[in-house]
Coordinates of C-alpha atoms in Angstrom, one line a residue:
M24 CA 132.9 27.0 57.5
A25 CA 131.7 27.3 61.4
A26 CA 134.9 25.2 62.7
G27 CA 137.0 27.5 60.8
L28 CA 135.4 30.6 62.4
I29 CA 135.9 29.1 65.6
A30 CA 139.3 28.5 65.1
F31 CA 139.8 32.1 64.0
V32 CA 138.4 33.6 67.1
N33 CA 140.4 31.6 69.0
Y34 CA 143.5 32.3 67.1
L35 CA 142.6 36.0 67.6
A36 CA 141.7 35.8 71.2
S37 CA 145.2 34.1 71.8
M38 CA 146.8 36.8 70.1
L39 CA 144.8 39.6 72.4
L40 CA 146.5 37.9 75.4
V41 CA 150.0 37.8 73.8
L42 CA 149.5 41.4 73.0
G43 CA 148.0 42.1 76.5
A44 CA 150.6 40.4 78.2
S45 CA 153.3 42.2 76.2
G46 CA 151.9 45.3 77.1
A47 CA 151.6 44.9 80.6
M48 CA 155.4 44.3 80.7
Y49 CA 155.7 47.5 78.9
M50 CA 153.6 49.2 81.3
M51 CA 156.4 47.9 83.7
A52 CA 159.3 49.0 81.8
A53 CA 157.4 52.2 81.3
A54 CA 157.3 52.9 85.3
R55 CA 160.7 52.2 86.0
T56 CA 161.8 54.5 82.6
M57 CA 159.6 57.7 83.8
R58 CA 161.5 57.3 87.3
Q59 CA 164.7 57.2 85.5
F60 CA 164.0 60.1 83.2
F61 CA 163.1 62.1 86.3
D62 CA 166.0 61.6 88.4
Q63 CA 168.4 63.2 86.1
A64 CA 170.3 65.5 87.9
E65 CA 170.1 69.1 86.1
P66 CA 172.5 72.1 87.1
S67 CA 170.8 75.2 88.9
G68 CA 171.0 78.9 88.6
R69 CA 169.3 81.8 87.4
R70 CA 169.2 83.4 84.1
S71 CA 169.1 86.9 82.3
E72 CA 168.2 86.6 79.0
G73 CA 165.3 88.3 77.7
V74 CA 162.4 85.9 76.6
T75 CA 159.3 86.7 74.7
L76 CA 156.4 84.0 75.7
L77 CA 154.3 83.6 72.9
K78 CA 150.3 83.1 73.8
P79 CA 147.9 82.4 71.0
L80 CA 144.4 82.7 72.9
H81 CA 141.1 81.8 71.8
G82 CA 138.2 81.9 74.0
A83 CA 137.9 81.6 77.6
E84 CA 139.2 78.4 79.4
P85 CA 138.6 77.9 83.2
K86 CA 141.9 79.5 85.4
L87 CA 143.1 80.9 82.0
A88 CA 144.5 84.0 84.0
D89 CA 146.0 81.8 86.4
N90 CA 147.7 79.6 83.8
L91 CA 148.9 82.7 81.9
A92 CA 150.0 84.0 85.4
S93 CA 152.5 80.9 86.1
F94 CA 154.7 82.2 83.5
L95 CA 155.1 85.5 84.9
V96 CA 156.3 84.4 88.1
Q97 CA 159.4 83.0 86.9
E98 CA 163.0 82.6 88.9
H99 CA 164.6 84.9 86.1
D100 CA 166.4 88.0 86.3
G101 CA 166.2 89.3 82.7
P102 CA 163.2 90.7 81.3
I103 CA 160.1 89.1 80.4
Q104 CA 157.5 90.0 77.5
L105 CA 154.3 87.9 77.7
L106 CA 152.8 88.5 74.0
C107 CA 149.4 87.2 73.8
G108 CA 147.0 87.2 70.7
V109 CA 143.4 87.1 69.6
Q110 CA 141.8 87.3 66.0
R111 CA 138.7 88.8 67.2
A112 CA 138.1 92.1 69.5
D113 CA 135.5 90.2 71.2
D114 CA 137.4 87.4 72.2
P115 CA 136.4 86.0 75.9
A116 CA 140.3 85.6 76.3
I117 CA 140.7 89.5 76.2
A118 CA 139.1 89.6 80.0
A119 CA 142.0 87.2 81.2
V120 CA 144.6 89.2 79.7
E121 CA 143.2 92.5 81.1
T122 CA 142.8 90.7 84.8
L123 CA 146.5 89.6 84.4
R124 CA 147.6 93.3 83.6
A125 CA 145.9 94.5 86.7
R126 CA 147.6 91.6 88.6
F127 CA 150.9 92.1 87.3
P128 CA 151.1 96.1 86.9
R129 CA 155.0 96.2 86.3
A130 CA 155.0 93.2 83.6
R131 CA 155.1 93.7 80.2
I132 CA 151.9 92.3 78.8
D133 CA 151.2 93.0 75.2
L134 CA 148.0 92.2 73.2
V135 CA 147.6 92.1 69.8
I136 CA 144.3 91.7 68.1
D137 CA 144.7 91.0 64.7
P138 CA 142.0 88.8 62.4
T139 CA 144.3 88.3 59.2
P140 CA 143.8 85.0 58.1
H141 CA 146.5 82.8 57.0
G142 CA 145.9 79.1 55.6
A143 CA 143.8 76.7 57.4
N144 CA 145.4 76.6 60.8
G145 CA 144.1 79.1 63.6
K146 CA 146.6 79.0 66.0
V147 CA 149.3 79.5 63.3
A148 CA 147.4 82.4 61.7
N149 CA 147.7 84.2 65.5
L150 CA 151.0 83.1 65.4
I151 CA 152.3 84.6 62.2
N152 CA 150.4 88.0 63.4
L153 CA 152.0 88.0 66.7
A154 CA 155.8 87.5 64.8
P155 CA 156.1 91.3 63.8
H156 CA 155.8 92.1 67.9
I157 CA 158.1 89.7 69.4
A158 CA 160.9 91.7 71.2
H159 CA 163.4 89.3 72.4
D160 CA 166.0 86.9 71.0
V161 CA 164.3 83.7 73.0
I162 CA 161.1 82.5 72.2
V163 CA 159.1 80.4 74.2
L164 CA 155.7 79.3 72.6
S165 CA 153.2 77.5 74.5
D166 CA 149.3 76.7 74.3
S167 CA 146.7 78.8 76.2
D168 CA 146.2 75.8 78.8
I169 CA 149.4 75.4 80.0
A170 CA 150.7 76.2 83.4
V171 CA 154.4 76.0 84.6
S172 CA 156.6 76.2 88.0
P173 CA 158.8 78.8 88.8
D174 CA 161.9 77.3 87.7
Y175 CA 160.3 76.8 83.9
L176 CA 162.4 79.3 82.0
A177 CA 165.7 78.5 84.1
R178 CA 165.7 74.8 83.2
L179 CA 164.3 75.7 79.4
L180 CA 167.0 78.2 78.9
R181 CA 170.0 75.6 80.3
A182 CA 168.7 72.8 77.6
L183 CA 168.8 75.4 74.7
D184 CA 172.2 76.2 75.6
A185 CA 173.4 72.6 74.9
P186 CA 175.5 72.2 71.6
E187 CA 173.5 71.5 68.6
V188 CA 170.0 71.9 70.4
G189 CA 167.9 74.1 68.3
A190 CA 164.7 73.6 70.3
V191 CA 163.3 72.4 73.3
T192 CA 160.0 70.7 74.4
A193 CA 158.3 69.9 77.8
A194 CA 156.6 66.8 78.6
Y195 CA 153.2 67.3 80.6
H196 CA 150.6 65.9 82.6
G197 CA 146.8 66.2 82.9
R198 CA 144.7 68.5 85.3
G199 CA 141.1 68.6 84.9
D200 CA 139.5 71.9 85.3
A201 CA 135.9 71.7 84.5
G202 CA 134.3 68.5 86.4
F203 CA 134.1 64.9 85.4
W204 CA 134.7 64.5 81.7
S205 CA 137.9 67.2 81.9
R206 CA 139.3 64.8 84.6
V207 CA 138.9 61.8 82.3
A208 CA 140.8 63.8 79.5
A209 CA 143.4 64.4 81.8
A210 CA 143.8 61.0 83.2
G211 CA 144.6 60.1 79.6
L212 CA 147.5 62.8 79.4
S213 CA 148.9 61.5 82.6
W214 CA 148.6 57.9 82.4
Q215 CA 148.9 57.1 79.2
F216 CA 150.6 60.0 76.9
L217 CA 152.8 60.7 79.0
P218 CA 154.6 57.5 79.8
G219 CA 154.6 57.1 75.9
A220 CA 156.2 60.2 75.4
I221 CA 158.9 59.4 78.0
V222 CA 159.8 56.2 76.7
G223 CA 159.6 57.1 73.2
S224 CA 162.2 60.1 73.9
R225 CA 164.4 58.0 76.1
Y226 CA 164.8 55.3 73.9
G227 CA 165.0 57.3 70.4
L228 CA 161.3 55.9 69.2
A229 CA 160.4 59.3 68.8
R230 CA 161.3 63.0 68.5
P231 CA 158.9 65.1 70.7
C232 CA 158.1 68.7 69.7
M233 CA 154.8 69.4 71.6
G234 CA 152.6 72.6 72.1
S235 CA 153.3 72.2 75.9
T236 CA 156.4 74.3 75.1
I237 CA 158.5 74.9 71.9
A238 CA 161.5 77.2 73.2
M239 CA 164.0 78.5 70.4
R240 CA 166.0 81.3 69.3
R241 CA 164.9 84.2 66.7
E242 CA 167.4 82.8 64.0
T243 CA 166.3 79.2 64.4
L244 CA 162.5 80.2 64.0
A245 CA 163.8 82.2 60.8
A246 CA 165.9 79.5 59.6
I247 CA 163.2 76.9 59.5
G248 CA 160.8 79.6 57.5
G249 CA 159.3 81.4 60.3
F250 CA 155.7 80.5 61.5
D251 CA 154.4 81.0 57.7
A252 CA 156.0 77.8 56.9
F253 CA 153.3 75.7 59.0
A254 CA 150.0 77.6 57.9
D255 CA 148.4 74.7 56.6
V256 CA 149.5 72.1 59.0
L257 CA 147.3 70.5 61.5
A258 CA 150.2 69.2 63.7
D259 CA 152.4 72.6 63.7
D260 CA 154.4 71.6 66.8
H261 CA 155.3 68.3 65.1
A262 CA 156.4 70.1 62.2
I263 CA 158.3 72.7 63.9
G264 CA 160.1 69.7 65.6
A265 CA 160.7 67.8 62.0
A266 CA 162.0 71.5 60.4
V267 CA 164.4 72.1 63.7
A268 CA 165.8 68.6 62.8
A269 CA 166.1 69.0 59.0
R270 CA 168.6 71.8 59.7
G271 CA 170.6 69.2 62.0
L272 CA 169.6 70.5 64.9
A273 CA 168.1 68.7 68.1
V274 CA 164.9 68.8 69.8
A275 CA 165.8 68.5 73.6
M276 CA 163.4 67.5 76.3
P277 CA 164.8 68.0 79.8
P278 CA 163.5 66.0 83.0
M279 CA 160.6 68.6 83.8
L280 CA 156.9 68.6 83.8
V281 CA 154.4 71.3 82.5
T282 CA 150.8 71.0 83.4
H283 CA 148.0 70.9 80.8
A284 CA 145.0 72.4 81.8
S285 CA 141.7 70.1 80.2
A286 CA 138.5 71.7 80.0
E287 CA 136.2 69.2 78.1
R288 CA 132.9 69.7 80.1
G289 CA 131.4 66.6 78.0
F290 CA 132.0 63.5 76.6
G291 CA 131.6 64.9 73.3
E292 CA 134.1 67.7 73.8
V293 CA 136.5 64.4 74.8
W294 CA 135.5 62.5 72.0
R295 CA 136.4 65.3 69.4
H296 CA 139.7 66.4 70.9
E297 CA 141.2 62.7 71.4
L298 CA 139.8 61.9 67.6
R299 CA 141.4 64.1 66.4
W300 CA 144.4 64.0 68.2
G301 CA 144.7 60.2 67.4
A302 CA 144.0 60.9 63.6
T303 CA 146.8 63.3 63.7
V304 CA 149.2 61.0 65.1
R305 CA 148.0 58.2 62.5
D306 CA 149.1 60.3 59.7
L307 CA 152.3 61.2 60.9
V308 CA 153.7 58.0 62.0
P309 CA 151.1 55.4 61.3
G310 CA 153.7 52.7 61.9
A311 CA 154.2 53.7 65.4
Y312 CA 150.8 54.5 66.0
L313 CA 149.6 51.1 65.1
A314 CA 152.4 49.5 67.5
G315 CA 150.7 51.8 70.2
M316 CA 147.7 49.2 70.7
V317 CA 150.4 47.2 72.6
A318 CA 150.0 50.3 75.3
M319 CA 146.5 49.0 76.2
P320 CA 146.9 45.8 77.9
L321 CA 143.5 45.9 80.0
P322 CA 141.3 46.4 76.9
L323 CA 143.1 43.7 75.3
A324 CA 142.7 41.4 78.2
L325 CA 138.9 42.2 78.2
L326 CA 138.3 41.4 74.8
A327 CA 140.2 37.9 75.3
L328 CA 137.9 37.1 78.6
P329 CA 135.2 35.5 76.8
I330 CA 137.2 33.1 74.9
H331 CA 139.8 32.2 77.3
P332 CA 138.3 32.9 80.8
W333 CA 141.1 32.1 83.2
P334 CA 143.9 33.3 81.1
G335 CA 142.1 36.5 80.7
V336 CA 141.1 36.7 84.3
F337 CA 144.8 36.5 85.1
L338 CA 145.8 38.9 82.6
I339 CA 143.2 41.3 83.6
V340 CA 144.9 41.4 87.0
F341 CA 148.4 41.5 86.1
A342 CA 147.3 44.8 83.5
L343 CA 145.7 46.6 85.9
L344 CA 148.4 46.3 88.2
T345 CA 150.5 47.5 86.1
R346 CA 148.4 50.3 84.9
I347 CA 148.2 51.5 88.6
W348 CA 151.8 51.6 88.7
V349 CA 152.4 53.8 85.8
A350 CA 149.5 56.2 87.2
G351 CA 151.0 56.3 90.5
V352 CA 154.5 57.1 89.1
A353 CA 152.9 59.4 86.9
D354 CA 151.0 61.4 89.7
D355 CA 154.2 61.2 91.9
E356 CA 156.2 62.6 89.4
A357 CA 153.5 65.4 88.9
R358 CA 153.0 65.9 92.6
A359 CA 149.1 65.8 92.1
R360 CA 146.8 63.3 91.8
T361 CA 145.2 63.4 88.2
A362 CA 141.8 61.6 88.8
P363 CA 140.6 58.6 91.1
L364 CA 142.3 55.7 90.6
W365 CA 138.6 53.8 89.7
L366 CA 138.6 55.8 86.6
L367 CA 141.4 54.1 85.3
P368 CA 139.8 51.2 83.7
L369 CA 137.1 53.7 82.0
R370 CA 139.9 55.7 80.9
D371 CA 141.9 52.7 79.2
C372 CA 138.7 51.3 77.4
L373 CA 138.0 54.9 76.1
T374 CA 141.6 55.2 75.0
F375 CA 141.0 51.6 73.1
V376 CA 137.7 53.2 71.6
V377 CA 139.1 56.0 70.3
F378 CA 142.2 54.3 68.8
I379 CA 139.8 52.3 66.6
A380 CA 137.7 54.9 65.8
S381 CA 140.7 57.0 64.8
L382 CA 141.8 54.6 62.2
W383 CA 138.9 55.7 60.1
V384 CA 138.7 59.5 60.5
R385 CA 139.6 61.7 57.6
S386 CA 138.2 64.9 59.0
V387 CA 138.6 66.4 62.2
D388 CA 136.9 69.3 64.2
W389 CA 139.2 72.1 65.8
R390 CA 137.8 74.9 67.6
G391 CA 134.7 74.7 65.9
A392 CA 135.6 74.5 62.1
R393 CA 135.8 71.3 60.0
L394 CA 139.4 70.5 58.8
R395 CA 140.0 67.9 56.3
M396 CA 143.2 66.0 56.6
E397 CA 145.2 65.7 53.4
Q398 CA 148.4 64.0 52.9
D399 CA 151.7 64.8 54.6
G400 CA 150.1 66.3 57.5
Q401 CA 148.4 69.0 55.7
I402 CA 144.9 70.5 56.0
S403 CA 142.3 72.5 54.2
A404 CA 139.5 74.4 55.7
E405 CA 136.8 73.2 52.9
P406 CA 133.7 72.1 53.6
E407 CA 133.8 68.6 55.0
N408 CA 130.5 66.2 54.8
L409 CA 132.2 62.8 56.2
R410 CA 131.1 62.0 59.6
T411 CA 133.7 60.8 62.4

């Protein structure tokens, strides 16, 4: 019995070494792929179409007014409507909108306060309430924690013009706005999520459609059923992309980056946010999610170390070097240092722990609400007593 257990442990440790080595080599390929992706040439030129920027808001966030302001300082010759929505008259986000109006008195900044509920997804309910107030044919939806560069709209519109493109999304890097734990969260976005998103898109392994940006024309939104079709879907961004693809249209991702502003003030907030994200991806693409473990070479090497010390040490060094390379490329493309590099081992180990924990989660926390995860990406807001 004991001999069999020892043999099993040795076999498991050997498999961890193999997976870790494969992951380190994947990281080398990911670094090169990111460089190639962002080195693509794009045509230049200003645009003049009318654009409605949809901003569903909920609560105050660090730098919220500045994040919103970045969407108004655009190299764009046409009219821009910034359409913001909240569901409570006392929502702190309203103050940020008023600050923005004072800073940009000539800009069209519309605010809709509408508590009407629609399904279990509060963000989508907000969008449904905003829909009747959309003024222009081009609609750009993005989360409240996104900031963009001045050429953002021009690049989106060029991508949207391509034949058979129904929507455009954008990759993003992280920026910590609320201290240490927000930088840990931001590092997960820049150093782990971003390489995977680029590799997946580049080689057709995934069809990203992300809340960082979803640009489409009004007729496309109508063709997929409007926002009402996603009222009970947790990953509404992914579902919108799938609906566009079901119409025979592509979701394009041009070689550009936007900024995701992380605002987690403590470990608990990081844990709940990343656990929700992990469990969501697990349900949407379970095979790809499980395969994603190979992109965690450092934790795999650390687990193998007690059983295979010398190969483990070698693999730890190899994994660290490739992870530092990937982090450097990501930060170079973002033109900003996401977090100090000494955080990378902690960040990678936390990613692995979240990955393991997410395999068992059946309910998630979303802005204080407990949501039960149902089949096919659906959610319900029924009381949930399971612990995560």
